[in-house]
Short mmCIF file of N, CA and C in Angstrom, two decimals:
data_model
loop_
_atom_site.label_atom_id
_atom_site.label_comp_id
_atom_site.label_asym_id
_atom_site.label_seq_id
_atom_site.Cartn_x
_atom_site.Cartn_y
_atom_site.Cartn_z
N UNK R 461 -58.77 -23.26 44.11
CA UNK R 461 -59.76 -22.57 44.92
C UNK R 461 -59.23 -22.34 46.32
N UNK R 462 -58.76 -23.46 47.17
CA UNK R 462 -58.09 -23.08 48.29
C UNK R 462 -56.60 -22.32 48.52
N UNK R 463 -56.26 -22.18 47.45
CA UNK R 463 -55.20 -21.22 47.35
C UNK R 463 -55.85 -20.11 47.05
N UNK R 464 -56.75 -19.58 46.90
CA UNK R 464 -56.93 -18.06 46.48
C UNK R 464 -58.05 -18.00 47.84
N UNK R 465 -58.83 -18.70 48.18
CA UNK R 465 -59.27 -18.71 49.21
C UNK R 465 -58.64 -18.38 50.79
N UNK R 466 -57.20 -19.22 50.26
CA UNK R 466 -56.04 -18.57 51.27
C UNK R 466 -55.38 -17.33 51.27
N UNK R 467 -56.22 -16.16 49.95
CA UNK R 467 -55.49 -15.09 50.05
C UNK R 467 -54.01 -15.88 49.57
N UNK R 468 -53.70 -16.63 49.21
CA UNK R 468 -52.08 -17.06 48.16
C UNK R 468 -52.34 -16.73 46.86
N UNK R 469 -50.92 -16.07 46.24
CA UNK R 469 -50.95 -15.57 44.69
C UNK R 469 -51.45 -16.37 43.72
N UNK R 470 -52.24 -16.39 42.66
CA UNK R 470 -52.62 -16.86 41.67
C UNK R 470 -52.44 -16.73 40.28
N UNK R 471 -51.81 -16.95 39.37
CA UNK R 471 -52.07 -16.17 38.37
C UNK R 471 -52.79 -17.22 37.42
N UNK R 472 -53.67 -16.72 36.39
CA UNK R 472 -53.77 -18.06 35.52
C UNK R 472 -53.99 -17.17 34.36
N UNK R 473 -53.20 -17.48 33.35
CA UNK R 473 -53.34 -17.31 31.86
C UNK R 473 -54.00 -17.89 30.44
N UNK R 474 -55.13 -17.09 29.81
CA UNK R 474 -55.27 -17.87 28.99
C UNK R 474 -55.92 -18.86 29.48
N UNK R 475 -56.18 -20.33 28.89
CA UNK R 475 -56.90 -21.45 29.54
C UNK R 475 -57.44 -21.60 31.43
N UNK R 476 -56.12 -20.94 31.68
CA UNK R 476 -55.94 -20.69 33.41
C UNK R 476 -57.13 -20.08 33.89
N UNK R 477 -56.57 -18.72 33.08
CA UNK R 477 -57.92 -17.82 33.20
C UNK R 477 -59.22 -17.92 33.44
N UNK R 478 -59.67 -19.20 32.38
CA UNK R 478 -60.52 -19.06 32.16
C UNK R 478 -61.94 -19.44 32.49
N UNK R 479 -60.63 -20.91 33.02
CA UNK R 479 -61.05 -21.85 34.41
C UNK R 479 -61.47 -21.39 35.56
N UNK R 480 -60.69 -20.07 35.65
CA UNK R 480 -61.04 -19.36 37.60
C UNK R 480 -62.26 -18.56 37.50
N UNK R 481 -62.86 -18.26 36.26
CA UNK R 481 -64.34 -17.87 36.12
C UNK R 481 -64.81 -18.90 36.52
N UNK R 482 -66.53 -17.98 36.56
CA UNK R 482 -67.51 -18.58 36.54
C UNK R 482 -67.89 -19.55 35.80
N UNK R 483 -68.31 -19.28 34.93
CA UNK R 483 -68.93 -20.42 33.42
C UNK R 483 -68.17 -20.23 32.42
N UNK R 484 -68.21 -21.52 31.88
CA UNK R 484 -67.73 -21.27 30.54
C UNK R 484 -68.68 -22.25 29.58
N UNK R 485 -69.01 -21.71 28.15
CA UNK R 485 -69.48 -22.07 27.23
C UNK R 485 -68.90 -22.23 25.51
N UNK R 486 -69.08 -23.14 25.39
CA UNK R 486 -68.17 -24.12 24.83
C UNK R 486 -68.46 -25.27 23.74
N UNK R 487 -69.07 -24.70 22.52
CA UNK R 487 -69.68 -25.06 21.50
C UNK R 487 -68.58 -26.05 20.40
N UNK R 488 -67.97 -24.79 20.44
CA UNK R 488 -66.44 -24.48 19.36
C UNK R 488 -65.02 -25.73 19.53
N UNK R 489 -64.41 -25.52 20.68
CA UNK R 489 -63.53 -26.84 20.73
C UNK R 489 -63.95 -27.81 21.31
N UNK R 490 -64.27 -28.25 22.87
CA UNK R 490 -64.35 -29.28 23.58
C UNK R 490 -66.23 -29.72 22.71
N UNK R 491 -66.46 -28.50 22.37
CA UNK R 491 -68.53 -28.72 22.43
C UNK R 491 -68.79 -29.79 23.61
N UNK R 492 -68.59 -29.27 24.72
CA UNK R 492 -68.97 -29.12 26.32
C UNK R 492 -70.24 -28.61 26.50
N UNK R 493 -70.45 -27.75 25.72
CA UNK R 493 -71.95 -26.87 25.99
C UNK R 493 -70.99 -26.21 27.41
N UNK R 494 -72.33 -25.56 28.22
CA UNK R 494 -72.02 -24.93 29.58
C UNK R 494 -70.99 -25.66 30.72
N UNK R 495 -70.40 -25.27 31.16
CA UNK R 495 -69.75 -26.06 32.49
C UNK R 495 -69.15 -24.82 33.18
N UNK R 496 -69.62 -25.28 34.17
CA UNK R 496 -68.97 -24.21 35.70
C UNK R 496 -67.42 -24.28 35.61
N UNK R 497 -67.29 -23.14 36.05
CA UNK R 497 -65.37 -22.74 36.25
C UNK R 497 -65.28 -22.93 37.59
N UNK R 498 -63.94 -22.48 38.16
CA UNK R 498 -63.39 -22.31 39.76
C UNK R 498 -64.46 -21.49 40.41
N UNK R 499 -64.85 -20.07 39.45
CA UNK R 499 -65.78 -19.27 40.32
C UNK R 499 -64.93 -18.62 41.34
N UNK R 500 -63.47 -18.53 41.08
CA UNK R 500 -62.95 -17.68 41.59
C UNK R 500 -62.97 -16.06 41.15
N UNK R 501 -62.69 -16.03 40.02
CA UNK R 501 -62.55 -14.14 39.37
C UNK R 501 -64.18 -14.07 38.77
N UNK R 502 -64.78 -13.47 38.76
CA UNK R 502 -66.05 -12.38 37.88
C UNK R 502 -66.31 -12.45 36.31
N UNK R 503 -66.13 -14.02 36.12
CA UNK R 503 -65.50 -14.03 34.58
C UNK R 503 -66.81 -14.87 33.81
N UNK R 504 -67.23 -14.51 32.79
CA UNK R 504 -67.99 -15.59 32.13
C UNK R 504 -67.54 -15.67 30.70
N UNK R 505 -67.39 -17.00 30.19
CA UNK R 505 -66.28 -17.09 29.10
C UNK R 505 -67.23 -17.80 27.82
N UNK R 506 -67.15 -17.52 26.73
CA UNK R 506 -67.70 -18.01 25.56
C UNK R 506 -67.06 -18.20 24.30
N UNK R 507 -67.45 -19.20 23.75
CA UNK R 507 -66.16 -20.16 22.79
C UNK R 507 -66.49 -19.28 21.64
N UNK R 508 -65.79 -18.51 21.28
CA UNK R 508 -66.40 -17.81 19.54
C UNK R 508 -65.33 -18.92 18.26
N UNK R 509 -66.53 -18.73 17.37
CA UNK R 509 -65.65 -19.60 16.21
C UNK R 509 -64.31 -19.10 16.18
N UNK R 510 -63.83 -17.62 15.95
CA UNK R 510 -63.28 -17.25 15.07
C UNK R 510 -61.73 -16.95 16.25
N UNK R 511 -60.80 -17.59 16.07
CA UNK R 511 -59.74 -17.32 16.56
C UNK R 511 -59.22 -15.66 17.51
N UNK R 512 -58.75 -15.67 18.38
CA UNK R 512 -58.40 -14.00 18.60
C UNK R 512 -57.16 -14.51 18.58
N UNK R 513 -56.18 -13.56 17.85
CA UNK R 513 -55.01 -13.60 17.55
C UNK R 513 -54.08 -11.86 17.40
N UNK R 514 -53.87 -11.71 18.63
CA UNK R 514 -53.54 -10.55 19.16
C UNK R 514 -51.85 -10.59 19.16
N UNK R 515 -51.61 -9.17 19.59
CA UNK R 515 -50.60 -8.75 20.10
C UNK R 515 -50.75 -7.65 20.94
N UNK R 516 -51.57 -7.51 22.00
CA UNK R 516 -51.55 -6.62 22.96
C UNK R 516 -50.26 -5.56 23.05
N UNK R 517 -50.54 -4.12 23.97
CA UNK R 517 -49.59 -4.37 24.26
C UNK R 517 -50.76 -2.98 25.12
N UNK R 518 -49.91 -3.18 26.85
CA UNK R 518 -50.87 -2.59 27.54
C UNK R 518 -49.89 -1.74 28.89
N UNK R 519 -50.51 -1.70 29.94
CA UNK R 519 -50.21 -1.18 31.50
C UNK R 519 -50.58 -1.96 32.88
N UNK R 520 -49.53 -2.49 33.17
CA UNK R 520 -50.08 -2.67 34.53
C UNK R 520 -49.20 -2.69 35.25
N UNK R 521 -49.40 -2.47 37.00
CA UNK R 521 -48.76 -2.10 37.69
C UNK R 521 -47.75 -1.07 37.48
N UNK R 522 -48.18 -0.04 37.00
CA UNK R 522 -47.30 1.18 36.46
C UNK R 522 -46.32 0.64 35.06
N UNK R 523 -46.23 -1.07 34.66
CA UNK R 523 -45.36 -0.86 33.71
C UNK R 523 -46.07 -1.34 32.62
N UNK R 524 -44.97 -0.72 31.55
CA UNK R 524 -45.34 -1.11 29.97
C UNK R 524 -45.40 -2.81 29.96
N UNK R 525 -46.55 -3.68 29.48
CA UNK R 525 -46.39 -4.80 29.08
C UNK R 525 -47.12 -4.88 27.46
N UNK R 526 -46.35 -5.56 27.21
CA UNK R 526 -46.76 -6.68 26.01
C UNK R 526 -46.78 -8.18 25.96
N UNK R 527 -47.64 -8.62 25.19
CA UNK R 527 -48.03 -9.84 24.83
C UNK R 527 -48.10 -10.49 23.81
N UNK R 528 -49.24 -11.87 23.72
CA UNK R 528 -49.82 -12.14 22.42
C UNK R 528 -51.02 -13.17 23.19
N UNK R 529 -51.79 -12.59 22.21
CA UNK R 529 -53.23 -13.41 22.53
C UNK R 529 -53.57 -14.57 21.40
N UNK R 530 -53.83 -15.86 21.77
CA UNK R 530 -54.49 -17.02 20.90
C UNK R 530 -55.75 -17.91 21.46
N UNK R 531 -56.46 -17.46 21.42
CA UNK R 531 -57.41 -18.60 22.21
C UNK R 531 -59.24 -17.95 21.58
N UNK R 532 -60.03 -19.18 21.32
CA UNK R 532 -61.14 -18.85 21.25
C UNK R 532 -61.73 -18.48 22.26
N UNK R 533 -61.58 -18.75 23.69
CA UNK R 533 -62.86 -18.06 24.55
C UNK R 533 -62.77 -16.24 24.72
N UNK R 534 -64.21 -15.84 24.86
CA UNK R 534 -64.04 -14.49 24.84
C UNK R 534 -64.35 -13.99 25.93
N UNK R 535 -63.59 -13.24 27.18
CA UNK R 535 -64.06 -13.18 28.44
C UNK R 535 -65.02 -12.01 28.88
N UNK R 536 -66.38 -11.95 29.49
CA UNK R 536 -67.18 -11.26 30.04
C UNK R 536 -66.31 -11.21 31.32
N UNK R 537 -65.91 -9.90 31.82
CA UNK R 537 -65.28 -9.61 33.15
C UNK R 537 -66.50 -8.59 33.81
N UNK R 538 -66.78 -9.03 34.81
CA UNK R 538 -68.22 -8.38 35.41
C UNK R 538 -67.70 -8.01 36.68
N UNK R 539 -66.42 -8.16 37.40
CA UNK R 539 -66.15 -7.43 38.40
C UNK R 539 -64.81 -7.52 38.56
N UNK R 540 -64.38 -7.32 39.80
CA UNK R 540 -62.48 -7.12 40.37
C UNK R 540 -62.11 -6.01 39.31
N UNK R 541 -60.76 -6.17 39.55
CA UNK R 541 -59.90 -4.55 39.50
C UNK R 541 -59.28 -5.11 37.80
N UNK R 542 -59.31 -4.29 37.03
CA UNK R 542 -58.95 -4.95 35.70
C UNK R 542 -57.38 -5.03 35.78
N UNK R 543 -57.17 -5.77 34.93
CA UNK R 543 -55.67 -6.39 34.69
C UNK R 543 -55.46 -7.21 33.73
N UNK R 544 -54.60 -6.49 33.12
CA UNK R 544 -54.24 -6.43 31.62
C UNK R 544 -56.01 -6.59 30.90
N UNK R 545 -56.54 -7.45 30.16
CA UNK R 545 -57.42 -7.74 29.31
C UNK R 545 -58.29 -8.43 30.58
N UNK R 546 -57.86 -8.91 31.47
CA UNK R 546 -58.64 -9.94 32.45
C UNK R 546 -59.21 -8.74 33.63
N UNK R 547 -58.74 -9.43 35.18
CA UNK R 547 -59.50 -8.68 36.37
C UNK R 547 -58.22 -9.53 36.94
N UNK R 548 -58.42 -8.94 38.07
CA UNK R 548 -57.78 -9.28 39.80
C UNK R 548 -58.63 -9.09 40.68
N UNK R 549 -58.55 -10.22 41.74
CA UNK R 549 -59.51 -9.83 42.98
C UNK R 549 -58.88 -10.36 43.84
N UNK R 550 -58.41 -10.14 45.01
CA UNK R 550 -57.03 -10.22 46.19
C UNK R 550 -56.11 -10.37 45.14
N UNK R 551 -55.62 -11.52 45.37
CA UNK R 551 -54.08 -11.98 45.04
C UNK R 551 -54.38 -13.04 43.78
N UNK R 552 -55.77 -13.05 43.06
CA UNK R 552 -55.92 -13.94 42.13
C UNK R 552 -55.97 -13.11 41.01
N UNK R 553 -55.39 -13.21 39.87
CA UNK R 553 -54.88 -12.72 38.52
C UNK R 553 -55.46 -13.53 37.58
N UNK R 554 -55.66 -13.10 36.55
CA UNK R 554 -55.93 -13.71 35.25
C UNK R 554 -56.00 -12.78 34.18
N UNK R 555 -55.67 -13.64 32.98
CA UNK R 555 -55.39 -12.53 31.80
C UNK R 555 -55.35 -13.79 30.79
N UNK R 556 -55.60 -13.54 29.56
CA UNK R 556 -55.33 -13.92 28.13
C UNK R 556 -54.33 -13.75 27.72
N UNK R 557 -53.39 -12.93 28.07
CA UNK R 557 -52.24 -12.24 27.58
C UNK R 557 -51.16 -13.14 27.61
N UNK R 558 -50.40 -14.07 26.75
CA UNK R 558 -49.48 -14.98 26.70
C UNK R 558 -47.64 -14.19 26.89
N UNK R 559 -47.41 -14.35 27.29
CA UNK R 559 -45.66 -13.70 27.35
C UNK R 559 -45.60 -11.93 27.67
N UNK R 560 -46.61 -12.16 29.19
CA UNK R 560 -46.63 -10.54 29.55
C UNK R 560 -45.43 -10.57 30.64
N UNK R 561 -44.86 -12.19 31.33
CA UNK R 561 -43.69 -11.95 32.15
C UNK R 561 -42.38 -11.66 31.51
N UNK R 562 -42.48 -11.75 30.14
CA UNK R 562 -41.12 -11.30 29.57
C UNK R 562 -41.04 -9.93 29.14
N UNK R 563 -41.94 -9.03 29.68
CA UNK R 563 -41.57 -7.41 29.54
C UNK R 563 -41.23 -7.54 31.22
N UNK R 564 -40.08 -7.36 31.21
CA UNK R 564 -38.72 -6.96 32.00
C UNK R 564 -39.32 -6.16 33.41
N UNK R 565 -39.81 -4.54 33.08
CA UNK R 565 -40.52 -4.09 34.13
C UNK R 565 -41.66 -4.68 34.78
N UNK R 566 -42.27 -5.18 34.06
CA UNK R 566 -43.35 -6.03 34.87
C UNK R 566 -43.58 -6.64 35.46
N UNK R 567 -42.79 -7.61 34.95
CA UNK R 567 -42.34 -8.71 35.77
C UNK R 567 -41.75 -8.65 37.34
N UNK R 568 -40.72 -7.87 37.24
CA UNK R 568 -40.13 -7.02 38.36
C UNK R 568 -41.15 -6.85 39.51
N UNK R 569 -42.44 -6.18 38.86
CA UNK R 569 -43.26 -5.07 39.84
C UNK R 569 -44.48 -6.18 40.18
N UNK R 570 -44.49 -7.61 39.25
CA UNK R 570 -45.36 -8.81 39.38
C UNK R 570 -44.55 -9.57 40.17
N UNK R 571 -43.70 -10.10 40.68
CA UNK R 571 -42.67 -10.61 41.32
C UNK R 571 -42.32 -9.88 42.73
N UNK R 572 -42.56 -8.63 43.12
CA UNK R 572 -42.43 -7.53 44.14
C UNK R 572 -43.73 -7.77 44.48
N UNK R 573 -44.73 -7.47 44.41
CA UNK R 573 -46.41 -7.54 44.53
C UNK R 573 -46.81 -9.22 45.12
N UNK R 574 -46.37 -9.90 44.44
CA UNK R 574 -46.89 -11.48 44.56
C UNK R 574 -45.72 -11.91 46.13
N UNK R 575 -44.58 -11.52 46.09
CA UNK R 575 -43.70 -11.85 47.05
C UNK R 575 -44.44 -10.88 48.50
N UNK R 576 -44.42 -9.65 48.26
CA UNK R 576 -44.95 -9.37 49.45
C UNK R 576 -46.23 -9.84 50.36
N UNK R 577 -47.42 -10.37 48.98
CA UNK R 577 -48.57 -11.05 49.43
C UNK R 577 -48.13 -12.11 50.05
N UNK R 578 -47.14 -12.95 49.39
CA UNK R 578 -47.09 -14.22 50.19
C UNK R 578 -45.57 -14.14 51.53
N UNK R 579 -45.78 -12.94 51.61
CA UNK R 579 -44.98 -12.52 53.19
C UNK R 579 -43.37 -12.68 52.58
N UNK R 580 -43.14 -12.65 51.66
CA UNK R 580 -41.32 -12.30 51.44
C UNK R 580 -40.99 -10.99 51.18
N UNK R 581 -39.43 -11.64 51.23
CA UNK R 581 -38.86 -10.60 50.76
C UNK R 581 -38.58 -10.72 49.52
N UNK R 582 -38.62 -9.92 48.93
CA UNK R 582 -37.80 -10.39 47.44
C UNK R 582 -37.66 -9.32 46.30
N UNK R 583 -36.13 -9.39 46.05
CA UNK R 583 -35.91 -8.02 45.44
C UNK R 583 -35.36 -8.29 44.09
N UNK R 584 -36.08 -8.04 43.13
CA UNK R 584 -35.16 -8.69 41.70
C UNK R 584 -34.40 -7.99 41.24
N UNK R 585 -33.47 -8.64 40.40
CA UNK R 585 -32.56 -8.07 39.89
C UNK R 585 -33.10 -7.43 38.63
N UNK R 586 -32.32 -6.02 38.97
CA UNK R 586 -32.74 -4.70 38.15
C UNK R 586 -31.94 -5.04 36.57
N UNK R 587 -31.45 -5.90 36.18
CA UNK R 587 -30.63 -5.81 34.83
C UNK R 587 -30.73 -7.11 34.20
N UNK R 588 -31.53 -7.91 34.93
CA UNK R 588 -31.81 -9.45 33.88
C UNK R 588 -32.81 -8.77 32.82
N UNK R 589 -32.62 -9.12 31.95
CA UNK R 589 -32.96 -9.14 30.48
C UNK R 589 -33.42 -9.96 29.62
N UNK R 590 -34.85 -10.59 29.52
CA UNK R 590 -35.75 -11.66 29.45
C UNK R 590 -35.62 -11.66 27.89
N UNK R 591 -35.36 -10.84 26.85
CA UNK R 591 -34.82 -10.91 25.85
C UNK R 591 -33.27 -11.59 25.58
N UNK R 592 -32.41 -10.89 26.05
CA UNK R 592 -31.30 -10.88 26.14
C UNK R 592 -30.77 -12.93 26.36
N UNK R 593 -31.42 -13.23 27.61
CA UNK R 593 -31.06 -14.46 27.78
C UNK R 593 -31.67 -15.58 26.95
N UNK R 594 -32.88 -15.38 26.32
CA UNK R 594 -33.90 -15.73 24.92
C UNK R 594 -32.88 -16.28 24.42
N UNK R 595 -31.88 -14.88 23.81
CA UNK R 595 -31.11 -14.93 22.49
C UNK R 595 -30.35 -15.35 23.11
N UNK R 596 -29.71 -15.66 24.19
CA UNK R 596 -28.47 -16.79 24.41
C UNK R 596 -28.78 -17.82 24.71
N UNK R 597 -29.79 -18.74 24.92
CA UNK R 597 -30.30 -19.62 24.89
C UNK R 597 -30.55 -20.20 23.39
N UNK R 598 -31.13 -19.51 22.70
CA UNK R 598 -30.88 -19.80 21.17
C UNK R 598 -29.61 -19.82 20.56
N UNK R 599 -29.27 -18.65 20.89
CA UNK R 599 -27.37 -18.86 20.06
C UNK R 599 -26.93 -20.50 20.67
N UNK R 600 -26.78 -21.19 22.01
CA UNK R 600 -26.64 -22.21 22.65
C UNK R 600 -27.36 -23.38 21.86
N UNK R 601 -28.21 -23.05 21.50
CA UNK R 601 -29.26 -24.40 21.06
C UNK R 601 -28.66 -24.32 19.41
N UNK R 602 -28.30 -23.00 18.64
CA UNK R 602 -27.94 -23.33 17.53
C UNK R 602 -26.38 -23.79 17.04
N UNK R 603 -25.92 -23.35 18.50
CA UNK R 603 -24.55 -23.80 18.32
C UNK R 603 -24.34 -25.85 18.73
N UNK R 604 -25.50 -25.94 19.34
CA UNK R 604 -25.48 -27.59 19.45
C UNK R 604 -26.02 -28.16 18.13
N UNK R 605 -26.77 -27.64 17.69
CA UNK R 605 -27.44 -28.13 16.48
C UNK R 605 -26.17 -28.12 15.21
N UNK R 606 -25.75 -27.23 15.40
CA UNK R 606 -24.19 -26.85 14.53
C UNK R 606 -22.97 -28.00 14.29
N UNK R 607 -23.29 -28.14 16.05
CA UNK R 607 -21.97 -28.96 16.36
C UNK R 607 -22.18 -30.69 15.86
N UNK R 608 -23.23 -31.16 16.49
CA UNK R 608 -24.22 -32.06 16.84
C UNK R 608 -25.27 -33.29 15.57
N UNK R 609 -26.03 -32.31 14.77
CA UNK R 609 -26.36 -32.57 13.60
C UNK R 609 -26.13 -32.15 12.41
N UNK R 610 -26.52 -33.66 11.43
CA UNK R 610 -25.82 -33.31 10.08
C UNK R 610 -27.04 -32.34 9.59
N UNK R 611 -26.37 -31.00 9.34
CA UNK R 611 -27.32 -29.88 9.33
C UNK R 611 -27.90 -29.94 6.96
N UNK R 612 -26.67 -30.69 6.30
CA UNK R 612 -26.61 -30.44 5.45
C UNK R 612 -28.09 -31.71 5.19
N UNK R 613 -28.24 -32.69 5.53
CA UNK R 613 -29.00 -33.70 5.76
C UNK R 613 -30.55 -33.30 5.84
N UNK R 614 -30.43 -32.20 7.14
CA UNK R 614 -31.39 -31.78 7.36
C UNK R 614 -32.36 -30.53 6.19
N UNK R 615 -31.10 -30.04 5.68
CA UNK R 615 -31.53 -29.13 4.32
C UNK R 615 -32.34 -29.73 3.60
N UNK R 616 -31.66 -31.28 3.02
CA UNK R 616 -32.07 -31.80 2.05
C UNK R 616 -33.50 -32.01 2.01
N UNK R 617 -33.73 -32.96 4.04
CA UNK R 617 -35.31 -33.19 4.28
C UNK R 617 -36.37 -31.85 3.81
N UNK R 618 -35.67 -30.96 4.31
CA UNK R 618 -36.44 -29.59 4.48
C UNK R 618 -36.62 -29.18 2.84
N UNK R 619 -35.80 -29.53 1.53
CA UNK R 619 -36.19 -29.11 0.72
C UNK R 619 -36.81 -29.69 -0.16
N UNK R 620 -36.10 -31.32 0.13
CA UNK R 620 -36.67 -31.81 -0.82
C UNK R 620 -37.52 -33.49 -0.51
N UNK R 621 -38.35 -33.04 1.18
CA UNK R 621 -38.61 -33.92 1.59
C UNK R 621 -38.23 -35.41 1.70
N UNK R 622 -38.49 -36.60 2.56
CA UNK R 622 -38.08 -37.32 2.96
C UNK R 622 -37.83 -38.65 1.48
N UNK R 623 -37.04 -39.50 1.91
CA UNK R 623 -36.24 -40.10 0.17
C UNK R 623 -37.15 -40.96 -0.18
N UNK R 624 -37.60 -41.32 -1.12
CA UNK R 624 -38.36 -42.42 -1.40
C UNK R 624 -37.94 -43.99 -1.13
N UNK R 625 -38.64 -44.53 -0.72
CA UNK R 625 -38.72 -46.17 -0.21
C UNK R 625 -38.77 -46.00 1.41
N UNK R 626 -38.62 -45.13 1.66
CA UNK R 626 -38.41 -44.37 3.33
C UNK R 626 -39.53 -45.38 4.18
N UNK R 627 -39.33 -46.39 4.93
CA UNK R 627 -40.37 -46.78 5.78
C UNK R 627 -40.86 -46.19 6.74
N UNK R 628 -42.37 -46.25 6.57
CA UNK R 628 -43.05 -44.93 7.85
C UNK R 628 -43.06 -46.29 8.66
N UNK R 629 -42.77 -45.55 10.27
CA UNK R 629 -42.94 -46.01 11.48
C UNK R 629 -43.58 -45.26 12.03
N UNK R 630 -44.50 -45.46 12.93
CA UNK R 630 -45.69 -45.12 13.41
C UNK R 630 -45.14 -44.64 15.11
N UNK R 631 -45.78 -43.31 15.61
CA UNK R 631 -44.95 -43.59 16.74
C UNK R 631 -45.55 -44.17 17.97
N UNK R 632 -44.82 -44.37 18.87
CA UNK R 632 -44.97 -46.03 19.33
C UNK R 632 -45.00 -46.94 19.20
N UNK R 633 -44.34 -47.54 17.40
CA UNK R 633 -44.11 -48.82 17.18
C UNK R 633 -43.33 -49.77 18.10
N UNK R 634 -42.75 -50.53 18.08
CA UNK R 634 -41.47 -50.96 19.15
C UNK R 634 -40.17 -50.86 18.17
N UNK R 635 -39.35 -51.13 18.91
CA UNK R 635 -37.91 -50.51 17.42
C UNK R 635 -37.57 -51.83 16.98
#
């Protein structure tokens, strides 16, 4: 609250989101019943049974974004400037939209926008590739797994589950 109160960037996603509303109601997971939010963004939120399980894919700040949406609350947006599925009002953001900083342009023009609010400078680099480094981060993680574990071991668990007489340990036993 005192960061958006300070006019400082905000963003909150999803759960984030949903918090910087007004109310939220809440039958479905916590069964909270009613409870007040931040009451920062124009938002009133309600737990529906039924999963939303999206893949957006939308506009903002002039660029192409995409996403993915998972969450039961369903947001009533009753004021501020829309953005993505959510609203904005100064420098406070919110959205449902899970992995909208990894569309490349956006990010860029969300990173330019949020830096100038909070008085920088800041100029990103035009050729990082939020995909690109994904997949080398994975190639990295599969080349340790390669190197590292007995992968043939791991087949076996995976096919033909764990061996019989196998003692379950509970976790947090002591060793």
């Amino acid at each position: 609250r005192r960061r958006a109160a300070e006019g400082r960037p905000v963003l909150g996603i999803c759960g984030g989101f949903q918090i910087l509303g007004e109310h939220i109601e809440d039958e479905v997971e916590s069964r909270k019943g009613a409870v007040d939010g931040l009451g920062v963004l124009p938002v009133r939120v309600r737990f529906a049974r039924e999963k939303t399980l999206t893949r957006p894919v939308g506009e903002a700040l002039g660029e192409r974004v995409e996403g993915y949406e998972i969450h039961h609350g369903v947001g009533e947006v009753t004021g501020g400037e829309p953005f993505l599925d959510g609203c904005r009002v100064g420098q406070t953001w919110g959205t449902h939209w899970h992995g909208s900083l990894e569309s490349d342009g956006f990010r860029r023009a969300f990173l330019r926008e949020v830096a100038a609010a909070a008085g920088r400078r800041f100029v990103p680099a035009p050729d990082t590739s939020f995909a690109a480094l994904r997949e080398e981060q994975l190639d990295r993680l599969g080349d340790l797994i390669e190197q590292h574990a007995d992968t043939d071991a791991l087949w076996r668990l995976i096919e033909s589950g764990a061996p019989q007489g196998l003692p379950f340990i509970p976790p947090g036993a002591p060793a």
